[in-house]
Short mmCIF file of C-alpha atoms in Angstrom, two decimals:
data_model
loop_
_atom_site.label_atom_id
_atom_site.label_comp_id
_atom_site.label_asym_id
_atom_site.label_seq_id
_atom_site.Cartn_x
_atom_site.Cartn_y
_atom_site.Cartn_z
CA MET A 1 -37.04 38.89 81.81
CA SER A 2 -34.16 37.67 79.69
CA ILE A 3 -34.47 34.43 77.80
CA THR A 4 -31.16 33.45 79.46
CA ASP A 5 -32.15 34.44 83.03
CA PRO A 6 -31.23 31.44 85.25
CA ASN A 7 -34.45 31.97 87.21
CA ALA A 8 -36.61 31.94 84.09
CA PRO A 9 -38.84 28.96 83.24
CA LYS A 10 -37.08 26.22 81.31
CA THR A 11 -36.66 26.97 77.64
CA ALA A 12 -36.60 24.31 74.93
CA PHE A 13 -35.31 24.61 71.39
CA VAL A 14 -37.71 22.49 69.34
CA PHE A 15 -36.33 21.24 66.02
CA ALA A 16 -38.71 20.09 63.27
CA GLY A 17 -37.98 17.61 60.50
CA GLY A 18 -37.58 18.48 56.84
CA GLY A 19 -34.75 16.68 55.02
CA SER A 20 -32.25 19.03 53.37
CA PHE A 21 -34.32 21.99 54.59
CA GLY A 22 -32.69 21.24 57.94
CA ALA A 23 -29.99 23.67 56.73
CA ILE A 24 -32.49 26.45 57.42
CA GLN A 25 -32.36 25.60 61.13
CA VAL A 26 -28.59 26.10 61.08
CA GLY A 27 -29.05 29.69 59.93
CA MET A 28 -31.67 30.24 62.62
CA LEU A 29 -29.34 28.81 65.27
CA HIS A 30 -26.49 31.03 64.08
CA SER A 31 -28.58 34.15 64.55
CA LEU A 32 -29.79 33.03 68.00
CA ALA A 33 -26.34 31.96 69.21
CA ARG A 34 -24.73 35.21 68.08
CA ARG A 35 -27.05 37.03 70.49
CA GLY A 36 -26.43 34.64 73.37
CA ILE A 37 -29.92 33.13 73.17
CA THR A 38 -29.67 29.58 74.49
CA ALA A 39 -31.88 26.77 75.72
CA ASP A 40 -32.11 24.48 78.74
CA MET A 41 -33.02 21.46 76.65
CA VAL A 42 -33.31 20.29 73.06
CA VAL A 43 -36.17 18.32 71.50
CA GLY A 44 -35.81 17.13 67.92
CA SER A 45 -37.51 14.96 65.35
CA SER A 46 -36.16 13.55 62.06
CA VAL A 47 -33.43 15.85 60.67
CA GLY A 48 -34.19 18.09 63.65
CA ALA A 49 -32.93 15.26 65.86
CA LEU A 50 -29.56 15.43 64.10
CA ASN A 51 -29.30 19.23 64.34
CA GLY A 52 -30.59 19.26 67.90
CA ALA A 53 -28.15 16.61 69.08
CA PHE A 54 -25.20 18.41 67.51
CA TYR A 55 -26.29 21.66 69.18
CA ALA A 56 -26.70 19.91 72.55
CA GLY A 57 -23.08 18.77 72.26
CA ASP A 58 -21.76 22.30 71.66
CA PRO A 59 -24.39 25.03 72.22
CA THR A 60 -22.08 27.89 71.24
CA LEU A 61 -21.65 30.12 68.21
CA SER A 62 -18.46 28.30 67.25
CA GLY A 63 -20.37 25.00 67.52
CA VAL A 64 -23.09 26.34 65.22
CA GLU A 65 -20.46 27.51 62.75
CA ARG A 66 -18.98 24.00 62.71
CA LEU A 67 -22.46 22.61 62.09
CA ALA A 68 -22.86 25.04 59.18
CA ALA A 69 -19.55 23.85 57.70
CA ILE A 70 -20.73 20.23 57.94
CA TRP A 71 -24.00 21.08 56.20
CA ARG A 72 -22.24 22.99 53.43
CA GLY A 73 -20.14 19.92 52.72
CA LEU A 74 -23.09 17.53 52.51
CA GLN A 75 -24.23 15.98 49.28
CA ARG A 76 -27.34 13.93 48.68
CA HIS A 77 -25.52 10.60 48.67
CA ASP A 78 -24.09 11.36 52.14
CA VAL A 79 -27.61 11.14 53.56
CA PHE A 80 -29.51 9.15 50.94
CA PRO A 81 -26.94 6.71 49.47
CA VAL A 82 -29.08 5.30 46.68
CA THR A 83 -27.00 3.19 44.28
CA TRP A 84 -27.71 0.63 41.57
CA LYS A 85 -26.91 -2.02 44.16
CA THR A 86 -29.50 -0.73 46.62
CA MET A 87 -32.04 -0.33 43.81
CA ALA A 88 -31.47 -3.92 42.67
CA SER A 89 -31.82 -5.16 46.25
CA PHE A 90 -35.08 -3.25 46.60
CA LEU A 91 -36.52 -4.58 43.34
CA TRP A 92 -35.37 -8.17 43.85
CA ARG A 93 -36.14 -8.68 47.52
CA ARG A 94 -38.80 -5.96 47.94
CA ASP A 95 -36.67 -4.78 50.82
CA PHE A 96 -36.04 -1.26 52.11
CA LEU A 97 -34.39 1.11 49.66
CA ILE A 98 -31.63 2.97 51.55
CA PRO A 99 -29.12 1.77 54.16
CA HIS A 100 -28.60 3.76 57.38
CA ASP A 101 -24.87 4.02 56.70
CA GLY A 102 -24.89 7.70 55.64
CA ILE A 103 -26.70 9.01 58.71
CA ARG A 104 -24.72 6.76 61.04
CA LYS A 105 -21.42 8.04 59.62
CA LEU A 106 -22.51 11.66 60.11
CA ILE A 107 -23.32 10.90 63.75
CA ASP A 108 -20.09 9.01 64.41
CA ASP A 109 -17.95 11.66 62.72
CA HIS A 110 -19.50 14.79 64.19
CA ILE A 111 -21.43 14.17 67.42
CA PRO A 112 -18.98 13.70 70.32
CA PHE A 113 -21.24 12.01 72.88
CA ARG A 114 -22.05 8.34 72.39
CA ASN A 115 -24.99 8.36 74.82
CA LEU A 116 -27.71 11.00 74.92
CA GLU A 117 -27.32 11.56 78.66
CA ASP A 118 -23.71 12.69 78.10
CA ALA A 119 -24.66 15.80 76.08
CA ARG A 120 -24.01 19.23 77.57
CA MET A 121 -27.75 19.78 77.97
CA PRO A 122 -30.74 17.39 78.05
CA VAL A 123 -31.61 16.17 74.57
CA HIS A 124 -34.84 14.35 73.72
CA ILE A 125 -35.11 12.52 70.39
CA VAL A 126 -38.59 11.77 69.06
CA THR A 127 -39.24 8.54 67.16
CA THR A 128 -42.36 6.60 66.21
CA ASP A 129 -43.28 3.06 67.16
CA ILE A 130 -44.09 1.77 63.68
CA ILE A 131 -46.46 -0.85 65.10
CA SER A 132 -48.63 1.35 67.36
CA GLY A 133 -48.00 4.77 65.81
CA ASP A 134 -47.18 6.23 69.24
CA SER A 135 -44.33 8.64 69.83
CA VAL A 136 -41.36 7.13 71.65
CA VAL A 137 -39.06 9.73 73.21
CA LEU A 138 -35.43 8.71 73.73
CA SER A 139 -33.50 10.73 76.32
CA GLU A 140 -30.76 8.27 77.23
CA GLY A 141 -28.89 5.42 75.61
CA SER A 142 -27.20 5.26 72.23
CA THR A 143 -27.09 8.60 70.41
CA ALA A 144 -26.61 6.90 67.06
CA GLU A 145 -29.53 4.49 67.47
CA ALA A 146 -31.86 7.30 68.56
CA ILE A 147 -31.04 9.59 65.64
CA VAL A 148 -30.99 6.79 63.07
CA ALA A 149 -34.45 5.75 64.26
CA SER A 150 -35.80 9.31 64.23
CA THR A 151 -34.65 9.82 60.62
CA ALA A 152 -35.85 6.43 59.30
CA ILE A 153 -38.40 7.48 56.67
CA PRO A 154 -40.87 4.60 56.25
CA GLY A 155 -40.44 2.71 52.99
CA ALA A 156 -37.01 4.23 52.38
CA PHE A 157 -35.19 3.12 55.52
CA THR A 158 -35.80 0.01 57.59
CA PRO A 159 -37.22 0.59 61.10
CA VAL A 160 -34.72 0.34 63.96
CA HIS A 161 -35.25 -2.50 66.43
CA TYR A 162 -34.44 -0.73 69.69
CA ARG A 163 -35.26 -2.22 73.09
CA ASP A 164 -38.84 -3.45 72.75
CA HIS A 165 -39.83 -1.28 69.79
CA PHE A 166 -39.50 -1.04 66.03
CA LEU A 167 -38.81 2.66 65.60
CA ALA A 168 -39.13 4.90 62.57
CA ASP A 169 -39.22 8.58 61.64
CA GLY A 170 -40.47 10.86 64.41
CA ALA A 171 -42.31 12.79 61.69
CA ILE A 172 -45.07 10.20 61.64
CA SER A 173 -46.27 10.92 65.16
CA SER A 174 -44.78 14.30 66.09
CA ASN A 175 -42.74 16.10 63.48
CA THR A 176 -42.42 19.36 65.40
CA PRO A 177 -42.57 17.93 68.91
CA VAL A 178 -43.83 20.91 70.93
CA ARG A 179 -45.97 18.76 73.21
CA VAL A 180 -43.00 16.52 73.91
CA ALA A 181 -41.04 19.58 75.03
CA VAL A 182 -43.84 20.59 77.38
CA ARG A 183 -43.99 17.08 78.86
CA GLN A 184 -40.25 17.33 79.51
CA GLY A 185 -40.83 20.42 81.65
CA ALA A 186 -40.34 23.31 79.22
CA LYS A 187 -42.44 26.40 79.87
CA ARG A 188 -41.01 28.45 77.02
CA LEU A 189 -40.53 27.07 73.50
CA ILE A 190 -38.40 28.46 70.69
CA VAL A 191 -39.49 26.49 67.65
CA LEU A 192 -37.21 26.09 64.64
CA PRO A 193 -39.34 24.87 61.70
CA THR A 194 -37.93 24.04 58.30
CA GLY A 195 -40.91 25.25 56.29
CA HIS A 196 -41.93 23.82 52.94
CA ALA A 197 -41.34 24.60 49.27
CA CYS A 198 -44.24 27.03 49.08
CA ALA A 199 -43.16 28.66 45.80
CA ASN A 200 -42.70 25.57 43.62
CA GLN A 201 -44.73 25.64 40.43
CA THR A 202 -44.64 21.86 40.00
CA PRO A 203 -44.01 18.91 42.35
CA PRO A 204 -40.40 17.86 42.87
CA SER A 205 -39.02 15.21 40.51
CA GLY A 206 -38.71 11.66 41.85
CA ALA A 207 -40.59 9.43 44.25
CA LEU A 208 -38.50 10.12 47.36
CA ALA A 209 -38.39 13.85 46.65
CA ASN A 210 -42.19 13.88 46.39
CA ALA A 211 -42.56 11.90 49.62
CA LEU A 212 -40.30 14.33 51.48
CA HIS A 213 -42.15 17.31 50.01
CA ALA A 214 -45.46 15.89 51.24
CA LEU A 215 -43.88 15.32 54.64
CA THR A 216 -42.85 18.97 54.94
CA LEU A 217 -46.42 20.03 54.13
CA LEU A 218 -47.65 17.75 56.92
CA ILE A 219 -45.08 19.24 59.31
CA ALA A 220 -46.32 22.79 58.74
CA ARG A 221 -49.99 21.87 59.21
CA GLN A 222 -49.23 19.73 62.26
CA LEU A 223 -47.19 22.48 63.89
CA VAL A 224 -49.93 25.07 63.51
CA ASN A 225 -52.47 22.67 65.01
CA GLU A 226 -50.24 21.78 67.98
CA LEU A 227 -49.42 25.40 68.77
CA GLU A 228 -53.05 26.48 68.60
CA ASN A 229 -53.95 23.82 71.15
CA LEU A 230 -51.15 24.42 73.66
CA ASN A 231 -51.94 25.33 77.25
CA PRO A 232 -52.10 29.17 77.40
CA GLU A 233 -49.52 29.09 80.20
CA ILE A 234 -46.86 27.89 77.74
CA GLU A 235 -44.96 30.66 75.97
CA TYR A 236 -43.88 29.91 72.43
CA PHE A 237 -41.94 31.73 69.77
CA VAL A 238 -41.71 30.36 66.23
CA VAL A 239 -38.77 31.46 64.12
CA PRO A 240 -40.25 32.21 60.68
CA PRO A 241 -39.24 29.70 57.97
CA LEU A 242 -38.04 30.89 54.58
CA CYS A 243 -40.65 32.22 52.20
CA PRO A 244 -40.72 32.10 49.24
CA LEU A 245 -38.93 28.77 49.19
CA VAL A 246 -38.32 26.61 46.14
CA GLY A 247 -36.61 23.27 45.72
CA SER A 248 -36.96 19.93 47.43
CA PRO A 249 -35.99 18.58 50.87
CA TYR A 250 -34.17 15.89 48.86
CA ASP A 251 -31.92 18.49 47.16
CA PHE A 252 -28.70 19.50 48.98
CA SER A 253 -27.45 21.91 46.31
CA ARG A 254 -29.07 24.98 47.92
CA THR A 255 -27.64 24.53 51.42
CA SER A 256 -25.45 27.65 51.56
CA ASP A 257 -28.28 29.84 50.28
CA HIS A 258 -30.70 28.37 52.83
CA ILE A 259 -28.28 29.05 55.70
CA GLU A 260 -27.52 32.63 54.64
CA ARG A 261 -31.16 33.50 54.01
CA ALA A 262 -32.17 32.03 57.37
CA ILE A 263 -29.54 34.13 59.16
CA ARG A 264 -30.89 37.29 57.54
CA THR A 265 -34.57 36.54 58.15
CA THR A 266 -33.95 35.48 61.76
CA ASP A 267 -31.87 38.62 62.38
CA ALA A 268 -34.78 40.70 61.08
CA TRP A 269 -37.31 38.75 63.16
CA LEU A 270 -35.30 39.27 66.35
CA ALA A 271 -34.80 42.98 65.59
CA GLU A 272 -38.57 43.32 65.25
CA GLY A 273 -39.14 41.79 68.69
CA GLY A 274 -39.80 38.22 67.63
CA LEU A 275 -38.96 36.89 71.11
CA LYS A 276 -41.52 39.22 72.68
CA GLN A 277 -44.49 38.24 70.54
CA GLY A 278 -45.71 34.66 70.60
CA GLN A 279 -47.50 34.13 67.34
CA ILE A 280 -47.65 31.71 64.44
CA PRO A 281 -45.78 33.14 61.43
CA HIS A 282 -47.84 33.66 58.31
CA GLU A 283 -45.23 31.60 56.43
CA LEU A 284 -46.58 28.49 58.17
CA GLN A 285 -50.19 29.25 57.28
CA PRO A 286 -51.66 28.17 53.92
CA HIS A 287 -50.70 30.75 51.31
CA GLU A 288 -50.00 31.19 47.63
CA HIS A 289 -47.44 33.05 45.53
#
């Protein structure tokens, strides 16, 4: 049965978080889109919310190529605009470090639908209620508010007061939201992880870089645990993340390399029957180099 058969069970693309490693998902998407492999819905958390929402607005190869061009033009300050002014504000008032302006501008400039329900396919953005720790899934309402909330790393960005909740990064409660996808009716999952810097010899430099690195480690462990405990009736296919991988999810200088490598590795995975064998890639398991 084809993954695009209209009578097939609903398929979800599930996008994990991972900072600048989100570029890896763009390469994965390029390889999938070039073969006509599509989804019925998108579920995304953190940077995966941004990639997933863009894809839901234009789920075509040309759309993915535009997303790749956006990623190749990104610099760190576009996403994490840390300046002397923000540092002084943080030190003086003990406030949050980074404004949401960078993420909000990316959304306003590049995502055409202002409300989630207006996307070309259902899109579900995962956030975390910073008071209770529960996942809050946003499927309608403001696209910008949903994505800004899902990418709001605690301590770096202020939580988003949305409806009756204070929302922060979806990574806290469900970084690779496979269970959310199942609750939304998906019976087949194609998971796009970002992986982690498994080949670094030393921790990344800087507090925020270290926090993001730790977060990507959590993502990988959490994903393995969630997949191992899924109902056996749910089919899942995990696109292998890059390995070996060096750098930091705070570093945007390797974007083009991440995209090109992800295209090649996903091409190879598909050629080897990756969408016929549901298994957890060894790249997500604990390993050394």
